[in-house]
XYZ file of C-alpha atoms in Angstrom:
319
model
C 10.098 4.817 -14.665
C 9.666 6.526 -11.294
C 7.086 9.225 -10.658
C 6.168 11.571 -7.820
C 3.671 14.360 -7.249
C 4.846 17.649 -5.760
C 2.543 20.295 -4.286
C 1.466 23.163 -6.530
C -1.519 24.542 -4.629
C -4.039 22.165 -6.216
C -5.514 18.976 -4.795
C -3.876 16.807 -7.457
C -0.422 18.403 -7.369
C 2.099 18.450 -10.239
C 3.471 15.213 -11.648
C 7.274 14.869 -11.765
C 9.612 12.289 -13.223
C 12.137 11.140 -10.597
C 15.621 9.766 -11.235
C 16.328 6.124 -10.502
C 18.347 7.004 -7.386
C 15.605 9.398 -6.161
C 17.993 12.361 -6.036
C 16.632 14.505 -8.901
C 13.337 15.215 -10.583
C 11.792 17.244 -13.393
C 8.210 18.349 -14.135
C 6.578 15.688 -16.292
C 5.175 16.490 -19.698
C 1.810 15.356 -18.290
C 0.374 17.545 -15.489
C -1.048 14.888 -13.147
C -0.747 11.180 -12.524
C -4.479 10.751 -13.105
C -4.141 12.305 -16.569
C -1.293 9.929 -17.344
C -3.193 6.839 -16.185
C -6.238 7.788 -18.244
C -4.161 7.836 -21.454
C -1.212 5.638 -20.580
C -0.723 4.287 -24.094
C -0.633 7.750 -25.605
C 1.383 9.594 -22.968
C 3.778 7.191 -21.246
C 6.253 6.987 -24.130
C 7.252 10.638 -23.820
C 7.663 10.286 -20.064
C 9.859 7.214 -20.434
C 12.127 9.210 -22.750
C 12.142 12.040 -20.225
C 13.003 9.573 -17.462
C 15.928 8.146 -19.405
C 17.245 11.642 -20.062
C 16.902 12.579 -16.382
C 18.961 9.536 -15.373
C 21.717 10.892 -17.587
C 21.880 14.116 -15.564
C 20.054 17.377 -14.989
C 16.790 18.138 -13.300
C 16.294 19.671 -9.864
C 17.013 18.135 -6.435
C 14.216 15.836 -5.308
C 13.064 16.025 -1.697
C 10.860 12.976 -1.020
C 9.661 14.513 2.255
C 8.076 17.387 0.308
C 6.108 15.112 -2.021
C 2.413 14.382 -1.845
C 1.119 10.866 -2.323
C 1.835 9.924 -5.977
C -1.942 9.875 -6.500
C -3.271 12.339 -3.892
C -6.864 11.281 -4.511
C -8.286 8.393 -6.498
C -11.596 7.426 -7.998
C -11.424 4.079 -6.222
C -9.410 2.320 -3.474
C -9.825 -1.431 -3.127
C -7.883 -3.352 -0.497
C -7.409 -7.098 -0.451
C -6.148 -9.550 2.130
C -3.897 -11.676 -0.037
C -1.489 -13.100 2.555
C -2.946 -16.375 3.779
C -0.668 -16.561 6.824
C -2.111 -13.292 8.114
C -5.710 -14.273 7.423
C -5.411 -17.705 8.994
C -3.787 -16.253 12.106
C -6.598 -13.714 12.519
C -9.226 -16.420 12.001
C -7.613 -18.700 14.562
C -7.226 -16.104 17.284
C -10.467 -14.166 16.825
C -12.680 -17.124 15.856
C -13.586 -15.645 12.496
C -15.328 -17.736 9.821
C -12.918 -19.210 7.253
C -12.638 -17.447 3.926
C -14.172 -19.430 1.038
C -11.419 -21.127 -0.939
C -10.651 -19.480 -4.247
C -12.243 -16.175 -3.275
C -9.996 -13.278 -2.181
C -11.088 -10.993 0.624
C -11.506 -7.386 -0.508
C -13.241 -4.210 0.621
C -13.701 -0.730 -0.828
C -12.277 2.081 1.293
C -11.815 5.827 1.459
C -10.178 7.152 -1.710
C -10.831 10.890 -1.867
C -7.513 11.436 -0.096
C -4.231 9.578 0.295
C -1.862 10.979 2.886
C 1.734 11.689 1.935
C 4.464 9.426 3.247
C 5.598 11.993 5.821
C 2.254 13.496 6.824
C 1.244 13.435 10.483
C -1.799 11.253 11.058
C -4.467 12.943 13.171
C -6.808 10.427 14.801
C -9.490 11.061 17.421
C -8.546 8.713 20.264
C -5.849 6.318 21.427
C -8.685 4.121 22.696
C -9.617 3.258 19.108
C -6.673 0.857 18.779
C -4.429 2.757 16.338
C -2.548 0.399 14.039
C -0.395 0.639 10.917
C -0.534 -1.880 8.053
C 2.327 -2.091 5.579
C 1.345 -3.310 2.146
C 2.030 -3.024 -1.554
C -0.442 -1.616 -4.049
C -0.935 -1.171 -7.777
C -2.434 1.673 -9.793
C -4.487 0.558 -12.772
C -5.497 1.847 -16.155
C -9.108 1.112 -17.138
C -9.908 -2.578 -16.653
C -12.883 -3.976 -18.590
C -15.612 -5.819 -16.736
C -15.051 -9.570 -16.704
C -11.322 -9.334 -17.407
C -9.443 -12.552 -16.692
C -6.145 -12.532 -14.807
C -3.999 -12.235 -17.942
C -6.019 -9.270 -19.204
C -6.044 -7.688 -15.750
C -2.240 -7.952 -15.497
C -1.837 -5.825 -18.625
C -3.546 -2.924 -16.837
C -1.140 -2.810 -13.881
C 0.744 0.410 -14.608
C 2.425 1.384 -11.343
C 3.395 -0.136 -8.007
C 3.221 1.802 -4.733
C 3.952 1.285 -1.044
C 0.987 1.897 1.271
C 0.376 2.343 4.988
C -3.244 1.323 5.460
C -4.163 2.864 8.813
C -6.638 0.884 10.920
C -8.545 1.423 14.157
C -8.708 -2.041 15.692
C -11.157 -1.338 18.505
C -13.790 -0.189 16.005
C -13.221 -2.874 13.361
C -14.961 -5.774 15.199
C -18.029 -3.638 15.821
C -18.355 -2.755 12.142
C -17.578 -6.288 10.983
C -20.523 -7.633 12.974
C -22.918 -5.391 11.061
C -22.146 -7.320 7.879
C -21.829 -4.101 5.893
C -18.120 -3.329 6.153
C -15.710 -0.739 7.482
C -16.217 3.021 7.656
C -14.999 4.391 10.990
C -12.298 1.730 11.339
C -10.542 2.765 8.141
C -9.270 6.368 8.010
C -7.205 7.672 5.089
C -4.267 5.529 3.979
C -0.818 6.888 3.124
C 1.471 6.293 0.152
C 5.245 6.448 -0.043
C 6.327 9.361 -2.263
C 7.317 7.463 -5.414
C 5.304 5.222 -7.743
C 7.291 2.897 -10.001
C 6.601 0.941 -13.151
C 6.950 -2.840 -12.700
C 10.123 -2.996 -14.818
C 11.953 -0.967 -12.145
C 11.765 -4.028 -9.879
C 13.502 -6.224 -12.456
C 13.456 -9.869 -11.387
C 11.809 -8.838 -8.107
C 8.519 -8.412 -9.996
C 7.339 -11.884 -10.949
C 4.094 -13.804 -10.670
C 2.589 -10.297 -10.433
C 4.000 -10.011 -6.908
C 6.712 -7.886 -5.250
C 9.484 -10.317 -4.317
C 11.183 -8.009 -1.820
C 11.136 -7.503 1.960
C 9.151 -4.686 3.545
C 11.027 -3.189 6.490
C 8.754 -1.762 9.217
C 10.086 0.166 12.231
C 8.004 1.382 15.170
C 9.539 4.167 17.253
C 12.958 3.381 15.812
C 12.920 -0.365 16.534
C 12.569 -3.017 13.832
C 9.072 -4.491 13.949
C 9.017 -6.646 10.843
C 10.712 -7.526 7.588
C 8.254 -9.809 5.825
C 8.756 -10.828 2.201
C 6.222 -9.556 -0.305
C 6.059 -12.541 -2.641
C 4.044 -14.782 -0.294
C 0.659 -13.606 -1.613
C -1.909 -16.375 -2.050
C -3.350 -14.348 -4.927
C -1.179 -12.241 -7.221
C -2.189 -8.736 -8.198
C -3.415 -10.074 -11.548
C -5.883 -12.334 -9.727
C -6.937 -9.592 -7.305
C -7.667 -7.210 -10.181
C -9.641 -9.871 -12.031
C -11.646 -10.556 -8.874
C -12.487 -6.866 -8.502
C -13.452 -6.548 -12.176
C -15.742 -9.573 -12.343
C -18.975 -7.566 -12.309
C -17.805 -4.022 -13.020
C -15.327 -2.001 -15.000
C -12.475 -0.580 -12.937
C -11.939 3.095 -13.682
C -8.490 4.347 -14.650
C -6.688 5.386 -11.483
C -8.099 2.615 -9.323
C -5.683 1.754 -6.506
C -5.691 -1.864 -5.327
C -3.808 -3.072 -2.243
C -2.368 -6.431 -1.253
C -3.365 -6.292 2.379
C -0.892 -6.623 5.253
C 2.372 -8.198 4.111
C 2.828 -11.397 6.090
C 4.834 -14.630 5.998
C 4.163 -18.043 7.559
C 7.343 -17.695 9.661
C 6.019 -14.497 11.250
C 7.698 -15.290 14.568
C 11.051 -15.042 12.775
C 10.529 -12.202 10.298
C 8.176 -10.075 12.370
C 4.960 -8.412 11.287
C 3.706 -5.492 9.221
C 0.931 -4.554 11.647
C 0.425 -4.590 15.406
C -2.699 -6.753 15.250
C -0.667 -9.667 13.901
C 1.949 -9.294 16.652
C -0.810 -9.293 19.274
C -2.378 -12.412 17.727
C 0.956 -14.250 17.950
C 1.253 -13.233 21.602
C -2.239 -14.541 22.278
C -1.253 -17.925 20.881
C 2.136 -18.075 22.576
C 1.421 -16.372 25.910
C -2.337 -16.504 26.280
C -2.851 -12.731 26.058
C -1.562 -9.812 23.959
C 1.474 -8.048 25.390
C 1.931 -5.284 22.793
C -0.277 -2.202 22.945
C -1.433 -0.169 19.986
C 0.040 3.185 18.952
C -0.037 6.265 21.150
C 0.019 9.926 20.187
C 3.594 10.851 19.345
C 4.509 7.352 18.089
C 6.181 7.001 14.690
C 6.099 4.238 12.098
C 8.602 3.920 9.247
C 8.287 1.682 6.184
C 10.712 1.117 3.331
C 11.230 -1.379 0.523
C 14.368 -1.309 -1.631
C 15.879 -3.652 -4.159
C 18.095 -6.263 -2.555
C 21.197 -4.296 -3.575
C 19.873 -1.260 -1.711
C 18.621 0.683 -4.746
C 15.706 2.860 -3.560
C 12.279 2.273 -5.026
C 9.325 4.010 -3.375
C 11.079 6.248 -0.891
C 10.111 6.104 2.763
C 6.889 6.264 4.736
C 7.696 7.957 8.061
C 4.603 9.122 9.942
C 3.707 10.302 13.437
C 0.338 9.828 15.093
C -1.014 13.068 16.567
C -4.141 14.474 18.187
C -6.492 16.282 15.774
């Protein structure tokens, strides 16, 4: 099943079922995605039937560029760093302490707003080191405290594509406080369509997205890293987050920057990783961060080209 949220004058928008090819949609029998997630067992069956009917024809034309984020605001946004190649590279270049083995990195970020996939991103200064981060995320139904990985996996309801915006000049300052990020992490963006795991077919296994994430910066290919290379699957990340607390329905949990060990070949999903590679290879970073007017585009499809999440295509602008 594929779902999107279209604007209706409210903060949460109006939930729509979207056809498999992302060409048509119809208002869902549930008003919002949050309402659906809170009673998934009771409500999803009717939407699946509606989705199957929509794929047979009918509905209205779907314009992904007009959609809000699938979940325009969430009770909770947790972001991991599940790609070991990315973490080890950052540790090596920036002399960061190693992450304890068996313990995923994770922080809690801004969740009262997720930008749409085509929304301009207003940020205060180019001097802050404006960076994109392409990653996958999951939207959860209520996860009980202490859930193990198998239990946690059963609460993964939807998969989304996320651009986790970062301000790299501020991040080191906040990291040194020992408290975590606030200024360095503005609102993230979501691609317009959220999908149930079955839509990925064999590309969803080990609770990972086994597909490449294409990232373009100002029209040039920047990276095409494979999503499966997570050190921890989403089941393990959810269990980690739920160890000492219940996770509310509608929690969004991210994978962190998609990265592969052969990053010199496949490219990167964020500028910071590219700069770290340049520091190793050339002694100093050669690539600057984003400037006002720059665009970043992200897309992940099935290997046969079938669309999944739609496209993130954003421009950085002055406030």
